[in-house]
Amino acid sequence: MRKFYTFLIISICTNNSFAQTNPSVQAIPYSQDFSLVAHSSTTYPSGWQGWTIATAPGTAFNTVSPIADRALVANSGASVNSGNVHNYNGKLGFLNTGSLDLTLALALDGTGKSNIQVSYDIMTIRNPYDGTTNTRINEVTLQYRVGASGAFTTLTGIEYQNNTTLQTGAGVTSPQNLQIKTISLPAACDNQPIIQLRWASRQVSGGGSRPSFAIDNLNVTATGGPALPTISITSPVNPAEPSANGSFTITLSAPTPADVTVNYTIAGTATAGTDYTLLSGTATVTATNSSVVIPISVLDDLVSDLGETIIITLQPVVGYTFGSPSSVTLIVADDDFSITNLGTIQGSGLTATSGNFGVEAIVTGVY
């Protein structure tokens, strides 16, 4: 039994260690100059996170979802040979080992944006290439995914490789072979609330110790914004006493591939539970549909209400803009009649100096 419980505890701890933190999304346009991050800092800037992609780097870029977080190691330079995500004094980067494939990631909010362009400086910090025992040439490029889970896609045409100039000096953090890379993200990233970018590397040739890569001066812009789909209220049907129920329809300008939750407020002079019954202020437009009808059940209260109102107003929905109208007023038609200071109704036997009478009672008299 002791052996069993010991194994169980180790297994649980091991599984808990493999967890990733998704960085908070940052608005576009976005820029980051890591010179504002102190060399001694172990805190990632907002929107950034280091990850372990896999336990084995290879000749192809790993595109799998990350398996664990990596802490930011402070005060690193060209002499540091540990596999980690490093703070290189005004640059952030990473150094792989034979058992660690690492990355540095950024999350962006592309809602309402299109033609998103990413520009950044890429460089080598530690380069152990000596032409004999260390001849490693590695390559780094940018990857993306839409959302916060699943595999990444590798972008091509912006690959960067270390050169063959040795740089391993203590305290050295100066960029080697600095290049500026610029690329437009594919249309799949347009108008997406979560876009994750990460810099990943692969082994190209040679052997021995690996180089470290770093990035700086990142800028993300968008030159256009797609017309957002609209959400509106259409085809309102007024309820009427005693039994004619009403409704309103929430309509999207186009079908949606996923369920859309819509919140709305309810106001007006009519009283819920007395004059009408309406479900809570939340509706769902289901996937592949463009509208949903919300029923309003009328309640006949036998009181003269003189046409009370129900005002429905849509609340903002991420990824949508308001169409027309976004608010609608429904009038509850009244079937009761008000009599005030009419005196005696001849021949009816009914007398009224003031007050309200249901029409059902009045029509039985002679007047």
C-alpha positions as a LaTeX table, in Angstrom:
\begin{tabular}{lrrr}
\hline
Residue & $x$ (\AA) & $y$ (\AA) & $z$ (\AA) \\
\hline
Met1 & 0.00 & 0.00 & 0.00 \\
Arg2 & 2.80 & 2.44 & 0.75 \\
Lys3 & 4.29 & 1.90 & $-2.70$ \\
Phe4 & 0.93 & 2.50 & $-4.32$ \\
Tyr5 & 0.28 & 5.79 & $-2.51$ \\
Thr6 & 3.82 & 7.01 & $-3.16$ \\
Phe7 & 3.41 & 6.41 & $-6.87$ \\
Leu8 & 0.00 & 8.12 & $-6.87$ \\
Ile9 & 1.35 & 11.28 & $-5.24$ \\
Ile10 & 4.24 & 11.52 & $-7.69$ \\
Ser11 & 1.89 & 11.03 & $-10.62$ \\
Ile12 & $-0.43$ & 13.81 & $-9.47$ \\
Cys13 & 2.41 & 16.27 & $-8.92$ \\
Thr14 & 3.88 & 15.50 & $-12.32$ \\
Asn15 & 0.59 & 16.06 & $-14.10$ \\
Asn16 & $-0.02$ & 19.36 & $-12.32$ \\
Ser17 & 3.34 & 20.68 & $-13.45$ \\
Phe18 & 2.26 & 20.59 & $-17.10$ \\
Ala19 & 0.01 & 23.61 & $-17.39$ \\
Gln20 & 0.11 & 26.66 & $-19.57$ \\
Thr21 & $-0.96$ & 30.21 & $-18.81$ \\
Asn22 & $-2.51$ & 32.10 & $-21.69$ \\
Pro23 & $-1.29$ & 35.70 & $-21.71$ \\
Ser24 & $-3.80$ & 38.54 & $-21.49$ \\
Val25 & $-4.84$ & 39.91 & $-24.88$ \\
Gln26 & $-3.53$ & 43.32 & $-25.93$ \\
Ala27 & $-5.27$ & 45.84 & $-28.17$ \\
Ile28 & $-4.11$ & 46.57 & $-31.71$ \\
Pro29 & $-2.24$ & 48.78 & $-32.54$ \\
Tyr30 & 0.38 & 47.44 & $-30.16$ \\
Ser31 & 4.07 & 48.12 & $-29.60$ \\
Gln32 & 6.67 & 46.75 & $-27.20$ \\
Asp33 & 10.17 & 48.07 & $-26.54$ \\
Phe34 & 11.80 & 45.74 & $-24.02$ \\
Ser35 & 14.28 & 48.43 & $-22.98$ \\
Leu36 & 11.56 & 49.41 & $-20.52$ \\
Val37 & 11.96 & 46.01 & $-18.77$ \\
Ala38 & 14.71 & 46.09 & $-16.14$ \\
His39 & 17.48 & 43.50 & $-16.64$ \\
Ser40 & 16.78 & 42.22 & $-13.14$ \\
Ser41 & 13.05 & 41.68 & $-13.82$ \\
Thr42 & 11.50 & 38.22 & $-13.74$ \\
Thr43 & 8.04 & 39.53 & $-14.68$ \\
Tyr44 & 6.76 & 39.29 & $-18.23$ \\
Pro45 & 5.20 & 42.45 & $-19.68$ \\
Ser46 & 1.42 & 42.34 & $-20.02$ \\
Gly47 & 0.40 & 40.09 & $-22.90$ \\
Trp48 & 3.60 & 38.00 & $-22.87$ \\
Gln49 & 4.40 & 34.49 & $-21.64$ \\
Gly50 & 7.20 & 31.96 & $-21.97$ \\
Trp51 & 6.23 & 28.35 & $-22.69$ \\
Thr52 & 7.68 & 24.91 & $-23.14$ \\
Ile53 & 6.45 & 23.63 & $-26.50$ \\
Ala54 & 7.90 & 20.13 & $-26.28$ \\
Thr55 & 10.65 & 18.11 & $-24.64$ \\
Ala56 & 12.50 & 17.52 & $-27.90$ \\
Pro57 & 13.41 & 20.15 & $-30.52$ \\
Gly58 & 13.79 & 18.80 & $-34.03$ \\
Thr59 & 14.49 & 19.68 & $-37.63$ \\
Ala60 & 10.90 & 20.85 & $-38.13$ \\
Phe61 & 9.10 & 23.61 & $-36.26$ \\
Asn62 & 6.92 & 22.17 & $-33.50$ \\
Thr63 & 3.36 & 23.45 & $-33.93$ \\
Val64 & 1.72 & 21.67 & $-30.99$ \\
Ser65 & 0.02 & 23.51 & $-28.16$ \\
Pro66 & 2.45 & 24.39 & $-25.33$ \\
Ile67 & 2.69 & 22.00 & $-22.40$ \\
Ala68 & 4.03 & 24.21 & $-19.59$ \\
Asp69 & 4.93 & 27.73 & $-18.52$ \\
Arg70 & 8.52 & 28.94 & $-18.34$ \\
Ala71 & 9.66 & 31.51 & $-15.82$ \\
Leu72 & 11.56 & 34.56 & $-17.06$ \\
Val73 & 15.22 & 34.31 & $-16.00$ \\
Ala74 & 16.75 & 37.67 & $-15.09$ \\
Asn75 & 20.23 & 39.07 & $-15.75$ \\
Ser76 & 21.02 & 36.72 & $-18.63$ \\
Gly77 & 23.68 & 37.24 & $-21.29$ \\
Ala78 & 25.75 & 35.46 & $-23.93$ \\
Ser79 & 27.63 & 33.35 & $-21.37$ \\
Val80 & 24.46 & 31.80 & $-19.91$ \\
Asn81 & 23.96 & 28.32 & $-21.43$ \\
Ser82 & 20.89 & 27.14 & $-19.51$ \\
Gly83 & 17.73 & 26.23 & $-21.37$ \\
Asn84 & 15.27 & 28.95 & $-20.37$ \\
Val85 & 13.36 & 32.03 & $-21.43$ \\
His86 & 15.83 & 34.85 & $-20.75$ \\
Asn87 & 15.79 & 38.54 & $-19.97$ \\
Tyr88 & 18.68 & 39.79 & $-22.10$ \\
Asn89 & 18.66 & 43.41 & $-20.90$ \\
Gly90 & 16.29 & 45.17 & $-23.25$ \\
Lys91 & 15.49 & 42.05 & $-25.24$ \\
Leu92 & 13.57 & 38.90 & $-24.37$ \\
Gly93 & 14.53 & 35.54 & $-25.85$ \\
Phe94 & 15.02 & 31.83 & $-25.29$ \\
Leu95 & 17.68 & 29.12 & $-25.46$ \\
Asn96 & 16.72 & 25.54 & $-26.32$ \\
Thr97 & 18.47 & 22.40 & $-25.14$ \\
Gly98 & 18.34 & 18.81 & $-26.33$ \\
Ser99 & 15.35 & 18.22 & $-24.02$ \\
Leu100 & 13.58 & 21.59 & $-24.15$ \\
Asp101 & 11.86 & 23.29 & $-27.07$ \\
Leu102 & 10.95 & 26.77 & $-25.80$ \\
Thr103 & 9.06 & 29.78 & $-27.07$ \\
Leu104 & 8.04 & 33.33 & $-26.26$ \\
Ala105 & 4.38 & 34.20 & $-26.86$ \\
Leu106 & 2.18 & 37.29 & $-27.22$ \\
Ala107 & $-1.65$ & 37.56 & $-27.28$ \\
Leu108 & $-3.57$ & 40.19 & $-29.26$ \\
Asp109 & $-7.20$ & 41.28 & $-29.67$ \\
Gly110 & $-8.02$ & 41.57 & $-33.37$ \\
Thr111 & $-11.70$ & 42.43 & $-32.96$ \\
Gly112 & $-12.72$ & 44.78 & $-35.76$ \\
Lys113 & $-9.26$ & 44.62 & $-37.33$ \\
Ser114 & $-8.03$ & 43.35 & $-40.68$ \\
Asn115 & $-4.79$ & 43.39 & $-42.64$ \\
Ile116 & $-2.84$ & 42.93 & $-39.40$ \\
Gln117 & 0.89 & 43.48 & $-39.83$ \\
Val118 & 3.62 & 42.38 & $-37.41$ \\
Ser119 & 7.12 & 43.89 & $-37.40$ \\
Tyr120 & 9.95 & 43.03 & $-34.99$ \\
Asp121 & 13.70 & 42.88 & $-34.49$ \\
Ile122 & 15.15 & 39.36 & $-34.33$ \\
Met123 & 18.73 & 38.65 & $-33.22$ \\
Thr124 & 21.19 & 36.17 & $-31.71$ \\
Ile125 & 22.55 & 36.77 & $-28.19$ \\
Arg126 & 24.50 & 33.62 & $-27.38$ \\
Asn127 & 26.22 & 32.05 & $-30.39$ \\
Pro128 & 28.60 & 29.18 & $-29.45$ \\
Tyr129 & 29.55 & 28.46 & $-33.08$ \\
Asp130 & 33.32 & 27.73 & $-33.16$ \\
Gly131 & 33.62 & 25.69 & $-36.35$ \\
Thr132 & 34.77 & 22.54 & $-34.53$ \\
Thr133 & 32.71 & 21.04 & $-31.71$ \\
Asn134 & 29.95 & 23.63 & $-31.95$ \\
Thr135 & 28.62 & 24.03 & $-35.46$ \\
Arg136 & 24.93 & 24.39 & $-34.76$ \\
Ile137 & 22.79 & 26.48 & $-37.10$ \\
Asn138 & 19.25 & 26.98 & $-35.85$ \\
Glu139 & 16.33 & 28.86 & $-37.33$ \\
Val140 & 13.50 & 30.83 & $-35.75$ \\
Thr141 & 10.22 & 32.09 & $-37.20$ \\
Leu142 & 6.80 & 33.35 & $-36.17$ \\
Gln143 & 3.75 & 31.15 & $-35.58$ \\
Tyr144 & 0.11 & 32.02 & $-34.86$ \\
Arg145 & $-3.15$ & 30.50 & $-33.74$ \\
Val146 & $-6.66$ & 31.92 & $-33.41$ \\
Gly147 & $-8.01$ & 31.37 & $-29.91$ \\
Ala148 & $-6.29$ & 30.06 & $-26.82$ \\
Ser149 & $-6.03$ & 26.35 & $-27.61$ \\
Gly150 & $-5.01$ & 24.01 & $-30.38$ \\
Ala151 & $-2.07$ & 23.85 & $-32.75$ \\
Phe152 & $-0.14$ & 26.79 & $-34.16$ \\
Thr153 & 0.49 & 27.58 & $-37.82$ \\
Thr154 & 4.02 & 28.41 & $-38.99$ \\
Leu155 & 4.46 & 31.56 & $-41.06$ \\
Thr156 & 6.99 & 31.38 & $-43.87$ \\
Gly157 & 9.20 & 33.93 & $-45.57$ \\
Ile158 & 10.53 & 35.49 & $-42.35$ \\
Glu159 & 12.84 & 32.72 & $-41.14$ \\
Tyr160 & 16.00 & 33.84 & $-39.30$ \\
Gln161 & 19.22 & 31.89 & $-38.65$ \\
Asn162 & 22.23 & 32.49 & $-36.44$ \\
Asn163 & 25.52 & 33.15 & $-38.25$ \\
Thr164 & 28.99 & 31.61 & $-37.69$ \\
Thr165 & 30.47 & 34.36 & $-35.49$ \\
Leu166 & 31.28 & 33.29 & $-31.93$ \\
Gln167 & 29.66 & 35.29 & $-29.12$ \\
Thr168 & 29.69 & 33.80 & $-25.60$ \\
Gly169 & 31.32 & 36.52 & $-23.48$ \\
Ala170 & 30.30 & 37.12 & $-19.87$ \\
Gly171 & 27.91 & 40.02 & $-19.49$ \\
Val172 & 27.46 & 40.42 & $-23.26$ \\
Thr173 & 23.88 & 41.24 & $-24.25$ \\
Ser174 & 24.48 & 43.09 & $-27.51$ \\
Pro175 & 22.51 & 41.89 & $-30.55$ \\
Gln176 & 24.34 & 39.78 & $-33.11$ \\
Asn177 & 23.13 & 39.60 & $-36.72$ \\
Leu178 & 20.10 & 41.81 & $-35.96$ \\
Gln179 & 17.42 & 41.74 & $-38.66$ \\
Ile180 & 14.02 & 43.40 & $-39.00$ \\
Lys181 & 11.16 & 41.11 & $-40.01$ \\
Thr182 & 7.73 & 42.20 & $-41.21$ \\
Ile183 & 4.77 & 40.03 & $-42.18$ \\
Ser184 & 1.01 & 40.39 & $-42.65$ \\
Leu185 & $-1.08$ & 37.88 & $-40.75$ \\
Pro186 & $-3.47$ & 35.78 & $-42.86$ \\
Ala187 & $-7.15$ & 36.65 & $-43.21$ \\
Ala188 & $-7.97$ & 33.93 & $-40.66$ \\
Cys189 & $-6.77$ & 36.40 & $-38.01$ \\
Asp190 & $-9.12$ & 39.21 & $-39.09$ \\
Asn191 & $-11.76$ & 40.25 & $-36.56$ \\
Gln192 & $-10.68$ & 37.61 & $-34.03$ \\
Pro193 & $-10.86$ & 38.39 & $-30.28$ \\
Ile194 & $-7.82$ & 36.24 & $-29.47$ \\
Ile195 & $-4.75$ & 35.90 & $-31.70$ \\
Gln196 & $-1.69$ & 34.26 & $-30.17$ \\
Leu197 & 1.76 & 34.73 & $-31.69$ \\
Arg198 & 4.89 & 32.83 & $-30.72$ \\
Trp199 & 8.48 & 32.61 & $-31.88$ \\
Ala200 & 9.65 & 29.02 & $-32.35$ \\
Ser201 & 12.92 & 27.51 & $-33.58$ \\
Arg202 & 14.16 & 24.39 & $-35.32$ \\
Gln203 & 17.54 & 22.72 & $-35.88$ \\
Val204 & 18.92 & 23.24 & $-39.38$ \\
Ser205 & 22.40 & 21.72 & $-39.33$ \\
Gly206 & 25.50 & 20.99 & $-37.28$ \\
Gly207 & 25.87 & 19.84 & $-33.71$ \\
Gly208 & 27.04 & 20.89 & $-30.27$ \\
Ser209 & 25.72 & 23.78 & $-28.18$ \\
Arg210 & 22.71 & 25.77 & $-29.41$ \\
Pro211 & 22.35 & 29.51 & $-30.03$ \\
Ser212 & 19.85 & 31.72 & $-28.22$ \\
Phe213 & 17.47 & 34.05 & $-30.01$ \\
Ala214 & 15.84 & 37.28 & $-28.84$ \\
Ile215 & 13.30 & 39.81 & $-30.09$ \\
Asp216 & 12.71 & 43.51 & $-29.53$ \\
Asn217 & 10.90 & 46.55 & $-30.94$ \\
Leu218 & 7.71 & 44.75 & $-31.82$ \\
Asn219 & 4.94 & 46.69 & $-33.59$ \\
Val220 & 1.51 & 45.39 & $-34.59$ \\
Thr221 & $-0.77$ & 47.50 & $-36.78$ \\
Ala222 & $-3.96$ & 47.04 & $-38.79$ \\
Thr223 & $-4.61$ & 48.98 & $-41.99$ \\
Gly224 & $-8.29$ & 48.16 & $-42.19$ \\
Gly225 & $-11.31$ & 46.99 & $-40.27$ \\
Pro226 & $-13.98$ & 44.70 & $-41.68$ \\
Ala227 & $-17.58$ & 45.78 & $-41.43$ \\
Leu228 & $-18.78$ & 44.11 & $-38.28$ \\
Pro229 & $-22.02$ & 42.12 & $-38.45$ \\
Thr230 & $-25.01$ & 43.93 & $-36.93$ \\
Ile231 & $-27.48$ & 42.95 & $-34.25$ \\
Ser232 & $-30.93$ & 44.51 & $-34.03$ \\
Ile233 & $-34.56$ & 44.02 & $-33.02$ \\
Thr234 & $-36.99$ & 43.39 & $-35.84$ \\
Ser235 & $-40.67$ & 42.49 & $-36.28$ \\
Pro236 & $-42.04$ & 43.44 & $-32.87$ \\
Val237 & $-45.58$ & 42.18 & $-32.18$ \\
Asn238 & $-47.56$ & 44.17 & $-29.59$ \\
Pro239 & $-49.36$ & 42.12 & $-26.94$ \\
Ala240 & $-53.04$ & 42.83 & $-26.24$ \\
Glu241 & $-55.41$ & 41.91 & $-23.43$ \\
Pro242 & $-57.06$ & 39.59 & $-22.79$ \\
Ser243 & $-55.10$ & 36.85 & $-24.58$ \\
Ala244 & $-53.07$ & 38.11 & $-27.57$ \\
Asn245 & $-49.42$ & 37.42 & $-26.78$ \\
Gly246 & $-46.62$ & 39.53 & $-28.22$ \\
Ser247 & $-43.03$ & 39.00 & $-29.25$ \\
Phe248 & $-39.89$ & 40.60 & $-30.57$ \\
Thr249 & $-37.14$ & 39.17 & $-32.76$ \\
Ile250 & $-33.39$ & 39.55 & $-32.24$ \\
Thr251 & $-31.72$ & 39.44 & $-35.64$ \\
Leu252 & $-28.11$ & 39.14 & $-36.76$ \\
Ser253 & $-27.17$ & 40.47 & $-40.19$ \\
Ala254 & $-25.73$ & 37.05 & $-41.11$ \\
Pro255 & $-25.84$ & 33.50 & $-39.77$ \\
Thr256 & $-23.21$ & 32.69 & $-37.17$ \\
Pro257 & $-21.03$ & 29.55 & $-37.00$ \\
Ala258 & $-21.37$ & 29.45 & $-33.21$ \\
Asp259 & $-24.01$ & 30.28 & $-30.60$ \\
Val260 & $-24.25$ & 34.00 & $-29.78$ \\
Thr261 & $-25.47$ & 35.08 & $-26.34$ \\
Val262 & $-27.40$ & 38.36 & $-26.35$ \\
Asn263 & $-28.33$ & 40.34 & $-23.25$ \\
Tyr264 & $-31.10$ & 42.94 & $-23.20$ \\
Thr265 & $-32.66$ & 45.24 & $-20.60$ \\
Ile266 & $-36.39$ & 45.44 & $-19.87$ \\
Ala267 & $-38.03$ & 48.72 & $-18.88$ \\
Gly268 & $-41.30$ & 50.63 & $-19.44$ \\
Thr269 & $-44.52$ & 51.33 & $-17.55$ \\
Ala270 & $-45.91$ & 47.79 & $-17.70$ \\
Thr271 & $-45.16$ & 45.58 & $-14.73$ \\
Ala272 & $-43.61$ & 42.14 & $-15.22$ \\
Gly273 & $-45.65$ & 39.47 & $-13.49$ \\
Thr274 & $-48.77$ & 41.66 & $-13.46$ \\
Asp275 & $-49.14$ & 42.90 & $-17.02$ \\
Tyr276 & $-46.92$ & 40.43 & $-18.88$ \\
Thr277 & $-44.53$ & 37.53 & $-18.54$ \\
Leu278 & $-41.13$ & 37.67 & $-20.25$ \\
Leu279 & $-38.19$ & 35.35 & $-19.78$ \\
Ser280 & $-34.93$ & 36.71 & $-18.34$ \\
Gly281 & $-32.97$ & 39.31 & $-20.26$ \\
Thr282 & $-30.78$ & 36.80 & $-22.06$ \\
Ala283 & $-31.32$ & 35.08 & $-25.39$ \\
Thr284 & $-29.24$ & 32.77 & $-27.57$ \\
Val285 & $-29.04$ & 32.90 & $-31.34$ \\
Thr286 & $-27.98$ & 29.36 & $-32.14$ \\
Ala287 & $-25.29$ & 28.38 & $-34.61$ \\
Thr288 & $-26.14$ & 28.69 & $-38.34$ \\
Asn289 & $-29.22$ & 30.84 & $-37.51$ \\
Ser290 & $-29.64$ & 34.58 & $-37.92$ \\
Ser291 & $-32.50$ & 35.30 & $-35.52$ \\
Val292 & $-34.44$ & 34.19 & $-32.46$ \\
Val293 & $-38.03$ & 35.08 & $-31.49$ \\
Ile294 & $-38.63$ & 36.06 & $-27.86$ \\
Pro295 & $-42.27$ & 35.59 & $-26.76$ \\
Ile296 & $-44.13$ & 37.92 & $-24.39$ \\
Ser297 & $-47.17$ & 36.45 & $-22.63$ \\
Val298 & $-49.89$ & 38.99 & $-21.84$ \\
Leu299 & $-51.66$ & 38.90 & $-18.46$ \\
Asp300 & $-55.24$ & 40.25 & $-18.29$ \\
Asp301 & $-55.45$ & 42.18 & $-15.02$ \\
Leu302 & $-58.99$ & 43.63 & $-15.45$ \\
Val303 & $-57.55$ & 47.05 & $-14.67$ \\
Ser304 & $-57.63$ & 50.02 & $-17.01$ \\
Asp305 & $-53.97$ & 50.54 & $-17.91$ \\
Leu306 & $-54.45$ & 52.83 & $-20.92$ \\
Gly307 & $-51.80$ & 51.05 & $-22.94$ \\
Glu308 & $-48.66$ & 50.46 & $-20.86$ \\
Thr309 & $-45.25$ & 49.99 & $-22.47$ \\
Ile310 & $-42.47$ & 47.38 & $-22.52$ \\
Ile311 & $-39.09$ & 48.75 & $-23.67$ \\
Ile312 & $-36.47$ & 46.23 & $-24.82$ \\
Thr313 & $-32.90$ & 47.49 & $-25.33$ \\
Leu314 & $-30.04$ & 45.37 & $-26.64$ \\
Gln315 & $-26.71$ & 45.33 & $-24.79$ \\
Pro316 & $-23.33$ & 45.30 & $-26.60$ \\
Val317 & $-22.14$ & 41.95 & $-28.00$ \\
Val318 & $-18.45$ & 41.35 & $-28.70$ \\
Gly319 & $-17.81$ & 41.18 & $-32.44$ \\
Tyr320 & $-21.08$ & 42.92 & $-33.41$ \\
Thr321 & $-22.26$ & 46.46 & $-33.93$ \\
Phe322 & $-25.82$ & 47.69 & $-33.39$ \\
Gly323 & $-28.15$ & 47.74 & $-36.35$ \\
Ser324 & $-31.45$ & 49.64 & $-36.47$ \\
Pro325 & $-33.32$ & 49.52 & $-34.28$ \\
Ser326 & $-31.40$ & 48.30 & $-31.22$ \\
Ser327 & $-34.26$ & 49.26 & $-28.91$ \\
Val328 & $-38.00$ & 48.84 & $-29.35$ \\
Thr329 & $-41.11$ & 49.88 & $-27.40$ \\
Leu330 & $-44.06$ & 47.51 & $-27.32$ \\
Ile331 & $-47.51$ & 48.72 & $-26.18$ \\
Val332 & $-49.73$ & 46.38 & $-24.20$ \\
Ala333 & $-53.21$ & 47.05 & $-25.65$ \\
Asp334 & $-55.80$ & 47.34 & $-22.87$ \\
Asp335 & $-59.29$ & 45.80 & $-23.02$ \\
Asp336 & $-60.59$ & 47.60 & $-19.93$ \\
Phe337 & $-62.55$ & 50.90 & $-19.88$ \\
Ser338 & $-62.21$ & 53.86 & $-17.54$ \\
Ile339 & $-65.22$ & 55.82 & $-16.27$ \\
Thr340 & $-64.64$ & 58.96 & $-14.21$ \\
Asn341 & $-67.30$ & 61.33 & $-12.82$ \\
Leu342 & $-70.04$ & 60.10 & $-15.22$ \\
Gly343 & $-72.85$ & 60.08 & $-12.70$ \\
Thr344 & $-75.72$ & 57.63 & $-13.00$ \\
Ile345 & $-75.81$ & 55.29 & $-16.01$ \\
Gln346 & $-79.47$ & 55.33 & $-17.08$ \\
Gly347 & $-81.26$ & 52.02 & $-16.92$ \\
Ser348 & $-78.24$ & 50.02 & $-15.92$ \\
Gly349 & $-78.67$ & 50.09 & $-12.23$ \\
Leu350 & $-74.98$ & 51.05 & $-12.00$ \\
Thr351 & $-73.82$ & 54.30 & $-10.43$ \\
Ala352 & $-70.37$ & 55.82 & $-10.66$ \\
Thr353 & $-69.09$ & 59.10 & $-9.33$ \\
Ser354 & $-65.50$ & 58.06 & $-10.05$ \\
Gly355 & $-63.68$ & 54.81 & $-10.64$ \\
Asn356 & $-62.74$ & 52.16 & $-13.17$ \\
Phe357 & $-64.92$ & 49.35 & $-14.43$ \\
Gly358 & $-63.94$ & 46.33 & $-16.45$ \\
Val359 & $-65.58$ & 46.45 & $-19.85$ \\
Glu360 & $-67.03$ & 42.99 & $-19.22$ \\
Ala361 & $-69.22$ & 44.46 & $-16.46$ \\
Ile362 & $-70.24$ & 47.60 & $-18.37$ \\
Val363 & $-71.58$ & 45.99 & $-21.54$ \\
Thr364 & $-74.24$ & 44.08 & $-19.63$ \\
Gly365 & $-76.06$ & 47.28 & $-18.71$ \\
Val366 & $-78.35$ & 49.55 & $-20.72$ \\
Tyr367 & $-76.93$ & 53.01 & $-21.27$ \\
\hline
\end{tabular}
